[in-house]
């Protein structure tokens, strides 16, 4: 498989993850997210996989849209780094938020499949 094919595979998986987050599809996210996931929101809140999925399952965290505007996938053997910008609409504890963020996302290939191991986002100023 060429690097370009692997990059496409990773981006398709990331697109499925964005879609699953918006649907609140915890079962789909279970397979995409690594058990040792570190997830740092644009607010600075840090969560484990269990904490992140728990908030989605309970409805405390409800994504209405997650639209990437720009991205780049780079593959380094069994690891891939995605960097980009996304527009997010989310409700946190019933409070609606809408913002753009810059993100770095890391996937690792284990046992023949790619899983997300880290997410770090920074909120961008509007304007």
mmCIF file of C-alpha atoms in Angstrom:
data_model
loop_
_atom_site.group_PDB
_atom_site.id
_atom_site.type_symbol
_atom_site.label_atom_id
_atom_site.label_comp_id
_atom_site.label_asym_id
_atom_site.label_seq_id
_atom_site.Cartn_x
_atom_site.Cartn_y
_atom_site.Cartn_z
ATOM 1 C CA UNK A 1 0.000 0.000 0.000
ATOM 2 C CA UNK A 2 1.401 3.423 -0.915
ATOM 3 C CA UNK A 3 1.637 6.289 1.561
ATOM 4 C CA UNK A 4 -1.082 8.093 -0.392
ATOM 5 C CA UNK A 5 -3.410 5.089 -0.032
ATOM 6 C CA UNK A 6 -2.684 4.890 3.699
ATOM 7 C CA UNK A 7 -3.346 8.641 4.026
ATOM 8 C CA UNK A 8 -6.721 8.158 2.313
ATOM 9 C CA UNK A 9 -7.547 5.201 4.582
ATOM 10 C CA UNK A 10 -6.732 7.271 7.682
ATOM 11 C CA UNK A 11 -8.765 10.251 6.465
ATOM 12 C CA UNK A 12 -11.759 7.994 5.726
ATOM 13 C CA UNK A 13 -11.507 6.595 9.248
ATOM 14 C CA UNK A 14 -11.278 10.113 10.687
ATOM 15 C CA UNK A 15 -14.346 11.136 8.653
ATOM 16 C CA UNK A 16 -16.240 8.132 10.063
ATOM 17 C CA UNK A 17 -15.162 9.220 13.554
ATOM 18 C CA UNK A 18 -16.473 12.770 13.012
ATOM 19 C CA UNK A 19 -19.781 11.318 11.751
ATOM 20 C CA UNK A 20 -20.017 8.904 14.709
ATOM 21 C CA UNK A 21 -19.404 11.748 17.178
ATOM 22 C CA UNK A 22 -22.254 13.776 15.638
ATOM 23 C CA UNK A 23 -24.596 10.751 15.684
ATOM 24 C CA UNK A 24 -23.577 9.923 19.255
ATOM 25 C CA UNK A 25 -22.657 6.445 17.986
ATOM 26 C CA UNK A 26 -20.667 5.153 20.952
ATOM 27 C CA UNK A 27 -20.455 1.621 19.477
ATOM 28 C CA UNK A 28 -18.696 2.912 16.348
ATOM 29 C CA UNK A 29 -16.389 5.083 18.458
ATOM 30 C CA UNK A 30 -15.462 2.091 20.662
ATOM 31 C CA UNK A 31 -13.686 0.511 17.683
ATOM 32 C CA UNK A 32 -12.046 3.681 16.379
ATOM 33 C CA UNK A 33 -10.715 4.989 19.704
ATOM 34 C CA UNK A 34 -7.848 3.220 21.429
ATOM 35 C CA UNK A 35 -8.368 2.123 25.031
ATOM 36 C CA UNK A 36 -5.397 4.309 26.037
ATOM 37 C CA UNK A 37 -6.782 7.401 24.261
ATOM 38 C CA UNK A 38 -5.844 10.848 25.550
ATOM 39 C CA UNK A 39 -8.442 13.418 24.478
ATOM 40 C CA UNK A 40 -7.805 17.115 25.135
ATOM 41 C CA UNK A 41 -10.709 19.367 24.186
ATOM 42 C CA UNK A 42 -10.321 22.930 22.875
ATOM 43 C CA UNK A 43 -11.341 24.091 26.366
ATOM 44 C CA UNK A 44 -8.318 22.358 27.878
ATOM 45 C CA UNK A 45 -10.426 19.610 29.475
ATOM 46 C CA UNK A 46 -8.568 16.287 29.380
ATOM 47 C CA UNK A 47 -10.433 12.980 29.183
ATOM 48 C CA UNK A 48 -9.778 9.291 28.842
ATOM 49 C CA UNK A 49 -11.704 7.179 26.333
ATOM 50 C CA UNK A 50 -14.138 6.077 29.043
ATOM 51 C CA UNK A 51 -14.768 9.656 30.199
ATOM 52 C CA UNK A 52 -15.245 10.985 26.656
ATOM 53 C CA UNK A 53 -17.626 8.193 25.634
ATOM 54 C CA UNK A 54 -19.472 8.459 28.947
ATOM 55 C CA UNK A 55 -20.251 12.138 28.316
ATOM 56 C CA UNK A 56 -21.475 11.373 24.797
ATOM 57 C CA UNK A 57 -23.593 8.437 26.019
ATOM 58 C CA UNK A 58 -25.178 10.507 28.811
ATOM 59 C CA UNK A 59 -25.944 13.415 26.483
ATOM 60 C CA UNK A 60 -23.815 15.794 28.566
ATOM 61 C CA UNK A 61 -21.703 16.264 25.418
ATOM 62 C CA UNK A 62 -23.691 16.431 22.186
ATOM 63 C CA UNK A 63 -22.023 17.338 18.918
ATOM 64 C CA UNK A 64 -24.387 18.881 16.370
ATOM 65 C CA UNK A 65 -21.763 19.189 13.637
ATOM 66 C CA UNK A 66 -18.055 18.580 13.227
ATOM 67 C CA UNK A 67 -16.847 19.861 9.868
ATOM 68 C CA UNK A 68 -13.206 19.762 8.878
ATOM 69 C CA UNK A 69 -12.228 22.776 6.789
ATOM 70 C CA UNK A 70 -8.596 21.907 6.209
ATOM 71 C CA UNK A 71 -6.505 18.858 7.023
ATOM 72 C CA UNK A 72 -3.266 17.055 6.330
ATOM 73 C CA UNK A 73 -2.425 13.415 7.003
ATOM 74 C CA UNK A 74 1.195 12.344 7.429
ATOM 75 C CA UNK A 75 2.141 8.691 7.819
ATOM 76 C CA UNK A 76 5.199 7.511 9.748
ATOM 77 C CA UNK A 77 5.204 3.725 9.483
ATOM 78 C CA UNK A 78 2.655 2.418 12.002
ATOM 79 C CA UNK A 79 1.705 5.960 13.112
ATOM 80 C CA UNK A 80 -0.198 8.749 11.399
ATOM 81 C CA UNK A 81 -0.584 12.386 12.382
ATOM 82 C CA UNK A 82 -3.543 14.462 11.203
ATOM 83 C CA UNK A 83 -3.452 18.225 11.538
ATOM 84 C CA UNK A 84 -6.205 20.559 10.522
ATOM 85 C CA UNK A 85 -8.953 23.049 11.230
ATOM 86 C CA UNK A 86 -12.585 22.196 11.933
ATOM 87 C CA UNK A 87 -15.816 24.062 12.655
ATOM 88 C CA UNK A 88 -17.676 22.584 15.601
ATOM 89 C CA UNK A 89 -21.195 23.017 16.952
ATOM 90 C CA UNK A 90 -21.686 21.304 20.281
ATOM 91 C CA UNK A 91 -23.838 21.389 23.394
ATOM 92 C CA UNK A 92 -22.005 20.967 26.678
ATOM 93 C CA UNK A 93 -24.359 20.466 29.591
ATOM 94 C CA UNK A 94 -27.135 21.936 27.463
ATOM 95 C CA UNK A 95 -25.164 25.086 26.586
ATOM 96 C CA UNK A 96 -24.718 25.568 22.809
ATOM 97 C CA UNK A 97 -21.238 26.448 21.555
ATOM 98 C CA UNK A 98 -19.990 27.125 18.035
ATOM 99 C CA UNK A 99 -16.344 27.683 17.190
ATOM 100 C CA UNK A 100 -13.416 26.797 14.951
ATOM 101 C CA UNK A 101 -10.484 24.820 16.240
ATOM 102 C CA UNK A 102 -7.058 23.685 15.145
ATOM 103 C CA UNK A 103 -6.388 20.060 15.932
ATOM 104 C CA UNK A 104 -3.679 17.436 16.022
ATOM 105 C CA UNK A 105 -4.805 13.843 15.985
ATOM 106 C CA UNK A 106 -2.670 10.688 16.180
ATOM 107 C CA UNK A 107 -3.543 7.205 14.927
ATOM 108 C CA UNK A 108 -1.477 4.050 15.472
ATOM 109 C CA UNK A 109 -1.780 0.760 13.609
ATOM 110 C CA UNK A 110 -2.067 -2.157 16.047
ATOM 111 C CA UNK A 111 -3.032 -5.728 15.244
ATOM 112 C CA UNK A 112 -3.713 -4.760 11.619
ATOM 113 C CA UNK A 113 -6.081 -1.846 12.308
ATOM 114 C CA UNK A 114 -5.763 1.878 12.858
ATOM 115 C CA UNK A 115 -6.971 3.415 16.123
ATOM 116 C CA UNK A 116 -6.926 6.981 17.404
ATOM 117 C CA UNK A 117 -4.605 7.343 20.410
ATOM 118 C CA UNK A 118 -4.511 11.132 20.906
ATOM 119 C CA UNK A 119 -6.489 14.306 20.164
ATOM 120 C CA UNK A 120 -5.413 17.838 21.019
ATOM 121 C CA UNK A 121 -7.488 20.865 19.992
ATOM 122 C CA UNK A 122 -7.051 24.610 20.353
ATOM 123 C CA UNK A 123 -9.918 27.038 19.893
ATOM 124 C CA UNK A 124 -9.267 29.645 17.214
ATOM 125 C CA UNK A 125 -10.277 33.287 17.555
ATOM 126 C CA UNK A 126 -13.272 34.278 15.444
ATOM 127 C CA UNK A 127 -12.786 36.742 12.658
#
